[in-house]
mmCIF file of C-alpha atoms in Angstrom:
data_model
loop_
_atom_site.group_PDB
_atom_site.id
_atom_site.type_symbol
_atom_site.label_atom_id
_atom_site.label_comp_id
_atom_site.label_asym_id
_atom_site.label_seq_id
_atom_site.Cartn_x
_atom_site.Cartn_y
_atom_site.Cartn_z
ATOM 1 C CA MET A 1 -3.323 40.142 101.279
ATOM 2 C CA SER A 2 -2.827 43.775 101.859
ATOM 3 C CA ALA A 3 -5.534 46.330 101.234
ATOM 4 C CA LEU A 4 -3.527 47.679 98.307
ATOM 5 C CA GLY A 5 -3.361 44.212 96.765
ATOM 6 C CA GLN A 6 -7.094 43.679 97.205
ATOM 7 C CA LEU A 7 -7.764 46.950 95.470
ATOM 8 C CA GLY A 8 -5.447 45.969 92.638
ATOM 9 C CA ALA A 9 -7.118 42.571 92.273
ATOM 10 C CA GLY A 10 -10.552 44.134 92.317
ATOM 11 C CA ALA A 11 -9.531 46.626 89.680
ATOM 12 C CA GLY A 12 -8.159 43.844 87.516
ATOM 13 C CA ASN A 13 -11.417 41.861 87.633
ATOM 14 C CA SER A 14 -13.732 44.785 86.914
ATOM 15 C CA ALA A 15 -14.657 45.912 83.380
ATOM 16 C CA PRO A 16 -12.801 48.926 82.019
ATOM 17 C CA VAL A 17 -14.577 52.200 82.726
ATOM 18 C CA LYS A 18 -15.414 54.290 79.653
ATOM 19 C CA LEU A 19 -15.000 57.984 80.100
ATOM 20 C CA GLU A 20 -17.626 59.898 78.102
ATOM 21 C CA ARG A 21 -17.036 63.437 77.044
ATOM 22 C CA PRO A 22 -19.738 65.802 78.182
ATOM 23 C CA ARG A 23 -21.998 66.626 75.295
ATOM 24 C CA LYS A 24 -21.900 70.218 74.268
ATOM 25 C CA LYS A 25 -25.620 70.862 74.007
ATOM 26 C CA TRP A 26 -25.054 74.506 73.280
ATOM 27 C CA LEU A 27 -22.972 73.837 70.143
ATOM 28 C CA PRO A 28 -25.925 73.536 67.687
ATOM 29 C CA TYR A 29 -27.353 76.804 68.993
ATOM 30 C CA LEU A 30 -23.982 78.458 68.572
ATOM 31 C CA LEU A 31 -23.887 77.330 64.948
ATOM 32 C CA LEU A 32 -27.374 78.773 64.437
ATOM 33 C CA LEU A 33 -26.453 82.098 66.014
ATOM 34 C CA PRO A 34 -24.959 83.845 62.909
ATOM 35 C CA GLY A 35 -27.902 82.918 60.695
ATOM 36 C CA GLY A 36 -30.361 83.801 63.432
ATOM 37 C CA LEU A 37 -28.811 87.225 63.958
ATOM 38 C CA TRP A 38 -28.853 87.826 60.205
ATOM 39 C CA LEU A 39 -32.574 86.999 60.023
ATOM 40 C CA VAL A 40 -33.368 89.172 63.018
ATOM 41 C CA LEU A 41 -31.444 92.195 61.717
ATOM 42 C CA PHE A 42 -32.415 91.995 58.048
ATOM 43 C CA PHE A 43 -35.850 90.360 58.166
ATOM 44 C CA ALA A 44 -37.557 90.590 61.552
ATOM 45 C CA VAL A 45 -36.570 94.194 62.309
ATOM 46 C CA PRO A 46 -37.551 95.482 58.813
ATOM 47 C CA CYS A 47 -40.881 93.628 59.079
ATOM 48 C CA VAL A 48 -41.611 95.303 62.404
ATOM 49 C CA GLN A 49 -40.696 98.687 60.933
ATOM 50 C CA LEU A 50 -42.825 97.977 57.864
ATOM 51 C CA PHE A 51 -45.795 97.127 60.080
ATOM 52 C CA ALA A 52 -45.298 100.331 62.061
ATOM 53 C CA THR A 53 -45.124 102.348 58.827
ATOM 54 C CA SER A 54 -48.418 100.832 57.680
ATOM 55 C CA LEU A 55 -50.124 102.395 60.725
ATOM 56 C CA TYR A 56 -48.863 105.938 60.148
ATOM 57 C CA ASP A 57 -51.218 108.822 59.482
ATOM 58 C CA PRO A 58 -51.811 108.774 55.680
ATOM 59 C CA SER A 59 -52.038 112.575 55.619
ATOM 60 C CA GLY A 60 -48.309 112.871 56.416
ATOM 61 C CA SER A 61 -45.466 113.244 53.948
ATOM 62 C CA LEU A 62 -41.732 112.796 53.697
ATOM 63 C CA GLU A 63 -41.215 116.533 54.150
ATOM 64 C CA ASP A 64 -43.481 116.963 57.171
ATOM 65 C CA GLY A 65 -43.038 113.485 58.598
ATOM 66 C CA TYR A 66 -45.561 110.829 59.568
ATOM 67 C CA ALA A 67 -47.344 110.601 62.910
ATOM 68 C CA MET A 68 -48.101 107.223 64.485
ATOM 69 C CA THR A 69 -51.903 107.232 64.728
ATOM 70 C CA TRP A 70 -52.450 103.443 64.629
ATOM 71 C CA GLN A 71 -54.397 103.895 61.428
ATOM 72 C CA PHE A 72 -55.602 100.318 60.830
ATOM 73 C CA SER A 73 -57.972 101.653 58.198
ATOM 74 C CA ASN A 74 -54.937 101.928 55.904
ATOM 75 C CA TYR A 75 -55.276 98.188 55.293
ATOM 76 C CA SER A 76 -58.947 98.152 54.375
ATOM 77 C CA ASP A 77 -58.586 101.282 52.228
ATOM 78 C CA ALA A 78 -55.546 99.951 50.347
ATOM 79 C CA VAL A 79 -57.024 96.499 49.731
ATOM 80 C CA ALA A 80 -60.382 97.905 48.623
ATOM 81 C CA GLU A 81 -58.719 100.295 46.172
ATOM 82 C CA TYR A 82 -56.261 97.808 44.693
ATOM 83 C CA LEU A 83 -58.180 94.537 44.940
ATOM 84 C CA PRO A 84 -57.978 93.921 41.137
ATOM 85 C CA GLN A 85 -54.179 94.153 41.269
ATOM 86 C CA PHE A 86 -54.138 91.705 44.185
ATOM 87 C CA GLY A 87 -56.261 89.212 42.303
ATOM 88 C CA ARG A 88 -54.224 89.678 39.128
ATOM 89 C CA SER A 89 -50.977 89.063 40.989
ATOM 90 C CA LEU A 90 -52.209 85.807 42.505
ATOM 91 C CA TRP A 91 -53.703 84.686 39.184
ATOM 92 C CA TYR A 92 -50.514 85.435 37.251
ATOM 93 C CA ALA A 93 -48.448 83.682 39.910
ATOM 94 C CA LEU A 94 -50.721 80.627 39.737
ATOM 95 C CA LEU A 95 -50.472 80.473 35.941
ATOM 96 C CA THR A 96 -46.711 80.919 36.111
ATOM 97 C CA THR A 97 -46.425 78.086 38.625
ATOM 98 C CA ALA A 98 -48.622 75.768 36.547
ATOM 99 C CA PHE A 99 -46.739 76.405 33.294
ATOM 100 C CA SER A 100 -43.383 76.117 35.062
ATOM 101 C CA LEU A 101 -44.397 72.764 36.516
ATOM 102 C CA LEU A 102 -45.600 71.471 33.137
ATOM 103 C CA LEU A 103 -42.356 72.547 31.476
ATOM 104 C CA GLY A 104 -39.982 71.900 34.346
ATOM 105 C CA TYR A 105 -41.027 68.397 35.396
ATOM 106 C CA PRO A 106 -40.176 66.661 32.095
ATOM 107 C CA LEU A 107 -36.934 68.649 31.919
ATOM 108 C CA ALA A 108 -35.933 67.741 35.468
ATOM 109 C CA TYR A 109 -36.900 64.097 34.869
ATOM 110 C CA ALA A 110 -34.797 63.926 31.720
ATOM 111 C CA ILE A 111 -31.785 65.503 33.416
ATOM 112 C CA ALA A 112 -32.009 63.349 36.539
ATOM 113 C CA LEU A 113 -32.769 59.951 34.995
ATOM 114 C CA LYS A 114 -31.991 60.046 31.278
ATOM 115 C CA ALA A 115 -29.164 62.531 30.675
ATOM 116 C CA GLY A 116 -26.256 60.276 31.620
ATOM 117 C CA ARG A 117 -22.913 62.002 31.135
ATOM 118 C CA TRP A 118 -24.676 65.136 29.844
ATOM 119 C CA LYS A 119 -26.308 65.760 33.221
ATOM 120 C CA ASN A 120 -23.880 68.451 34.367
ATOM 121 C CA VAL A 121 -24.002 70.239 31.018
ATOM 122 C CA LEU A 122 -27.794 70.396 31.104
ATOM 123 C CA LEU A 123 -27.770 71.643 34.688
ATOM 124 C CA ILE A 124 -25.425 74.448 33.664
ATOM 125 C CA CYS A 125 -27.835 75.326 30.858
ATOM 126 C CA VAL A 126 -30.661 75.566 33.394
ATOM 127 C CA ILE A 127 -28.799 77.930 35.708
ATOM 128 C CA ALA A 128 -27.018 79.856 32.933
ATOM 129 C CA PRO A 129 -29.721 82.593 32.825
ATOM 130 C CA PHE A 130 -28.763 83.519 36.396
ATOM 131 C CA PHE A 131 -25.398 84.683 35.064
ATOM 132 C CA THR A 132 -27.281 87.616 33.516
ATOM 133 C CA SER A 133 -29.236 90.345 35.261
ATOM 134 C CA PHE A 134 -32.961 89.771 35.800
ATOM 135 C CA LEU A 135 -33.619 93.096 34.107
ATOM 136 C CA ILE A 136 -31.530 92.223 31.030
ATOM 137 C CA ARG A 137 -33.319 88.901 30.627
ATOM 138 C CA THR A 138 -36.698 90.612 30.732
ATOM 139 C CA LEU A 139 -35.584 93.251 28.235
ATOM 140 C CA ALA A 140 -34.485 90.435 25.943
ATOM 141 C CA TRP A 141 -38.034 89.097 25.986
ATOM 142 C CA LYS A 142 -39.249 92.562 25.071
ATOM 143 C CA VAL A 143 -37.168 92.303 21.889
ATOM 144 C CA ILE A 144 -38.262 88.711 21.211
ATOM 145 C CA LEU A 145 -41.961 89.556 21.507
ATOM 146 C CA SER A 146 -41.801 92.901 19.708
ATOM 147 C CA ASP A 147 -44.224 93.604 16.870
ATOM 148 C CA ASN A 148 -41.447 93.220 14.292
ATOM 149 C CA GLY A 149 -39.903 90.182 15.969
ATOM 150 C CA THR A 150 -39.612 86.647 14.655
ATOM 151 C CA VAL A 151 -42.238 85.205 16.994
ATOM 152 C CA VAL A 152 -44.990 87.566 15.871
ATOM 153 C CA SER A 153 -44.010 87.113 12.213
ATOM 154 C CA VAL A 154 -44.221 83.320 12.478
ATOM 155 C CA LEU A 155 -47.561 83.430 14.276
ATOM 156 C CA ASN A 156 -48.954 85.816 11.681
ATOM 157 C CA ALA A 157 -47.710 83.548 8.903
ATOM 158 C CA LEU A 158 -49.519 80.636 10.561
ATOM 159 C CA HIS A 159 -52.648 82.802 10.913
ATOM 160 C CA VAL A 160 -52.666 82.442 14.675
ATOM 161 C CA PRO A 161 -54.994 85.101 16.131
ATOM 162 C CA LEU A 162 -53.252 87.559 18.436
ATOM 163 C CA PRO A 163 -54.871 90.157 20.722
ATOM 164 C CA ASP A 164 -54.723 93.432 18.798
ATOM 165 C CA GLY A 165 -52.390 91.682 16.338
ATOM 166 C CA ARG A 166 -49.447 91.764 18.757
ATOM 167 C CA LEU A 167 -47.860 89.900 21.661
ATOM 168 C CA LEU A 168 -46.026 92.641 23.490
ATOM 169 C CA ALA A 169 -48.028 94.604 26.064
ATOM 170 C CA THR A 170 -50.422 91.689 26.592
ATOM 171 C CA THR A 171 -51.124 89.203 29.363
ATOM 172 C CA PRO A 172 -49.467 86.277 27.489
ATOM 173 C CA ALA A 173 -46.276 88.333 27.218
ATOM 174 C CA VAL A 174 -46.212 88.960 30.977
ATOM 175 C CA ILE A 175 -46.872 85.273 31.735
ATOM 176 C CA ALA A 176 -44.160 84.218 29.278
ATOM 177 C CA GLY A 177 -41.646 86.508 30.950
ATOM 178 C CA LEU A 178 -42.578 85.262 34.410
ATOM 179 C CA VAL A 179 -42.294 81.614 33.365
ATOM 180 C CA TYR A 180 -38.926 82.181 31.738
ATOM 181 C CA ASN A 181 -37.472 84.033 34.709
ATOM 182 C CA PHE A 182 -38.722 81.635 37.380
ATOM 183 C CA LEU A 183 -38.485 78.297 35.549
ATOM 184 C CA PRO A 184 -35.082 77.407 37.107
ATOM 185 C CA PHE A 185 -36.640 77.773 40.570
ATOM 186 C CA MET A 186 -38.958 74.932 39.586
ATOM 187 C CA VAL A 187 -36.459 72.729 37.778
ATOM 188 C CA LEU A 188 -33.723 72.613 40.422
ATOM 189 C CA PRO A 189 -35.862 71.327 43.365
ATOM 190 C CA LEU A 190 -37.514 68.808 41.046
ATOM 191 C CA TYR A 191 -34.109 67.621 39.853
ATOM 192 C CA ALA A 192 -32.844 67.289 43.425
ATOM 193 C CA SER A 193 -35.864 65.150 44.301
ATOM 194 C CA LEU A 194 -35.825 62.991 41.164
ATOM 195 C CA GLU A 195 -32.065 62.497 41.269
ATOM 196 C CA LYS A 196 -32.440 60.618 44.572
ATOM 197 C CA LEU A 197 -35.065 58.301 43.066
ATOM 198 C CA ASP A 198 -33.933 54.669 42.896
ATOM 199 C CA PRO A 199 -34.407 53.473 39.260
ATOM 200 C CA ARG A 200 -34.897 49.926 40.556
ATOM 201 C CA LEU A 201 -38.284 50.990 41.932
ATOM 202 C CA ILE A 202 -39.428 51.922 38.430
ATOM 203 C CA GLU A 203 -38.040 48.646 37.088
ATOM 204 C CA ALA A 204 -39.864 46.741 39.818
ATOM 205 C CA ALA A 205 -43.129 48.456 38.854
ATOM 206 C CA GLY A 206 -42.515 47.392 35.259
ATOM 207 C CA ASP A 207 -41.856 43.813 36.381
ATOM 208 C CA LEU A 208 -45.264 43.911 38.078
ATOM 209 C CA TYR A 209 -46.812 44.768 34.686
ATOM 210 C CA ALA A 210 -47.522 48.390 35.545
ATOM 211 C CA ARG A 211 -48.073 50.556 32.494
ATOM 212 C CA PRO A 212 -45.872 53.667 32.022
ATOM 213 C CA VAL A 213 -48.662 55.958 33.231
ATOM 214 C CA ALA A 214 -49.167 53.834 36.349
ATOM 215 C CA ARG A 215 -45.420 53.796 37.026
ATOM 216 C CA PHE A 216 -45.394 57.561 36.930
ATOM 217 C CA THR A 217 -48.515 58.171 39.018
ATOM 218 C CA ARG A 218 -47.875 55.400 41.567
ATOM 219 C CA VAL A 219 -44.073 55.513 41.911
ATOM 220 C CA VAL A 220 -42.321 58.535 40.392
ATOM 221 C CA LEU A 221 -44.768 61.320 41.253
ATOM 222 C CA PRO A 222 -45.338 60.385 44.934
ATOM 223 C CA LEU A 223 -41.600 60.051 45.558
ATOM 224 C CA SER A 224 -40.933 63.411 43.903
ATOM 225 C CA MET A 225 -43.657 65.319 45.781
ATOM 226 C CA PRO A 226 -41.186 67.106 48.100
ATOM 227 C CA GLY A 227 -39.531 68.565 44.993
ATOM 228 C CA VAL A 228 -42.911 69.492 43.509
ATOM 229 C CA VAL A 229 -43.971 71.316 46.672
ATOM 230 C CA ALA A 230 -40.623 73.094 47.056
ATOM 231 C CA GLY A 231 -40.552 74.065 43.365
ATOM 232 C CA THR A 232 -44.101 75.417 43.332
ATOM 233 C CA LEU A 233 -43.441 77.488 46.448
ATOM 234 C CA LEU A 234 -40.161 78.866 45.110
ATOM 235 C CA THR A 235 -41.963 79.838 41.904
ATOM 236 C CA PHE A 236 -45.279 81.125 43.242
ATOM 237 C CA ILE A 237 -43.935 83.345 46.030
ATOM 238 C CA PRO A 238 -41.545 85.540 43.987
ATOM 239 C CA ALA A 239 -43.900 85.575 40.989
ATOM 240 C CA ALA A 240 -46.719 87.007 43.123
ATOM 241 C CA GLY A 241 -44.548 89.939 44.182
ATOM 242 C CA ASP A 242 -42.852 90.588 40.840
ATOM 243 C CA TYR A 243 -43.360 93.874 39.003
ATOM 244 C CA ILE A 244 -40.562 94.014 36.411
ATOM 245 C CA ASN A 245 -42.261 91.717 33.890
ATOM 246 C CA ALA A 246 -45.591 93.539 34.064
ATOM 247 C CA GLN A 247 -43.851 96.894 33.723
ATOM 248 C CA LEU A 248 -41.655 95.961 30.744
ATOM 249 C CA LEU A 249 -43.819 93.402 28.936
ATOM 250 C CA GLY A 250 -47.286 94.718 29.738
ATOM 251 C CA THR A 251 -49.282 97.883 30.272
ATOM 252 C CA ASN A 252 -51.175 99.302 33.231
ATOM 253 C CA ARG A 253 -53.924 96.800 32.387
ATOM 254 C CA GLN A 254 -51.484 94.020 33.375
ATOM 255 C CA TYR A 255 -50.014 95.759 36.416
ATOM 256 C CA MET A 256 -49.635 93.576 39.493
ATOM 257 C CA ILE A 257 -49.652 94.594 43.129
ATOM 258 C CA GLY A 258 -45.856 94.823 43.033
ATOM 259 C CA ASN A 259 -46.158 97.636 40.511
ATOM 260 C CA VAL A 260 -48.512 99.513 42.842
ATOM 261 C CA ILE A 261 -46.198 99.066 45.829
ATOM 262 C CA GLN A 262 -43.176 100.185 43.811
ATOM 263 C CA SER A 263 -45.043 103.274 42.624
ATOM 264 C CA LYS A 264 -46.325 104.109 46.111
ATOM 265 C CA PHE A 265 -42.856 103.853 47.628
ATOM 266 C CA LEU A 266 -40.688 105.449 44.934
ATOM 267 C CA LYS A 267 -42.972 107.786 42.959
ATOM 268 C CA VAL A 268 -46.031 108.828 44.957
ATOM 269 C CA GLY A 269 -44.339 108.702 48.365
ATOM 270 C CA ASP A 270 -47.401 107.239 50.075
ATOM 271 C CA TYR A 271 -45.486 105.129 52.569
ATOM 272 C CA PRO A 272 -48.408 104.033 54.812
ATOM 273 C CA ALA A 273 -50.423 102.671 51.882
ATOM 274 C CA ALA A 274 -47.354 100.998 50.350
ATOM 275 C CA ALA A 275 -46.458 99.371 53.664
ATOM 276 C CA ALA A 276 -50.042 98.214 54.200
ATOM 277 C CA LEU A 277 -50.119 96.656 50.731
ATOM 278 C CA SER A 278 -46.759 94.969 51.312
ATOM 279 C CA PHE A 279 -47.803 93.513 54.655
ATOM 280 C CA THR A 280 -51.143 92.351 53.254
ATOM 281 C CA LEU A 281 -49.384 90.607 50.362
ATOM 282 C CA MET A 282 -46.991 88.859 52.746
ATOM 283 C CA ALA A 283 -49.861 87.742 54.967
ATOM 284 C CA ALA A 284 -51.905 86.459 52.022
ATOM 285 C CA ILE A 285 -48.970 84.484 50.633
ATOM 286 C CA LEU A 286 -48.182 83.076 54.084
ATOM 287 C CA VAL A 287 -51.752 81.824 54.512
ATOM 288 C CA LEU A 288 -51.834 80.308 51.026
ATOM 289 C CA VAL A 289 -48.488 78.586 51.561
ATOM 290 C CA PHE A 290 -49.588 77.179 54.923
ATOM 291 C CA VAL A 291 -52.829 75.782 53.462
ATOM 292 C CA TYR A 292 -51.034 74.391 50.415
ATOM 293 C CA VAL A 293 -48.350 72.608 52.427
ATOM 294 C CA LYS A 294 -50.936 71.124 54.767
ATOM 295 C CA ARG A 295 -53.036 69.911 51.840
ATOM 296 C CA ALA A 296 -49.987 68.483 50.083
ATOM 297 C CA GLY A 297 -49.082 66.564 53.220
ATOM 298 C CA THR A 298 -45.361 67.290 52.899
ATOM 299 C CA ASP A 299 -44.666 69.482 55.903
ATOM 300 C CA GLU A 300 -41.146 68.110 56.053
ATOM 301 C CA VAL A 301 -40.083 69.963 52.909
ATOM 302 C CA LEU A 302 -40.185 73.200 54.903
#
């Protein structure tokens, strides 16, 4: 047999060779490039500039300019002067998150597991407030809670005691506005988590003679924890930095740190102090979020 025939016979007996395409390992990084550039240009660079501004000489001004003196005392001075506003912001954000969770969890549960064909309609109702400006929605609450409004009239008729006989320009008014504006941020992650819940697991718990409370605490709540963590973070973080609700629904006694930063930047023109307050708020929220996520044990939600 010729050498050519032997080669042909050998090729016929061997298994077919599969040709694999070279994996393009750089493709995922290429897909991440636009988002990464966006974050660098519009988040990382402004943060670096904000940090640099916080170290400027506080004796400067917009007219004369600011000198870089590495004034780290801007942080201690700003925090010491506005510590009550810091504490108030975190307290209001915590209350807003708690009330949003208490209101949003039953709503998300009903939409995800009980709404049936009305699910899409109810979801539209949840996100419908986003079709209107944040400012307009807050102004609407100013009308609702006004001294001559229906809410105050009903509470007075029921002899419910109100601070100074009114709701507007009080802490409850600010909390109510915050809860209303940020409630969808709680409901949507909870819905996304509960919607993936297998109803057969709840039925199985019932077959094992678990009471409704046990079914919720042992089955529903643990499986929905990623939504709880995501919803609380999406509510707490923007609520801590908000200033519109305190400005429109409260007084200077309810002002949050966001109101101070807004005033420092746009009215007083004290850029170093405003930048120091902004960076301190971001750092405080970052630490709280890190501790919370670690305690919750759901690092994968981030």
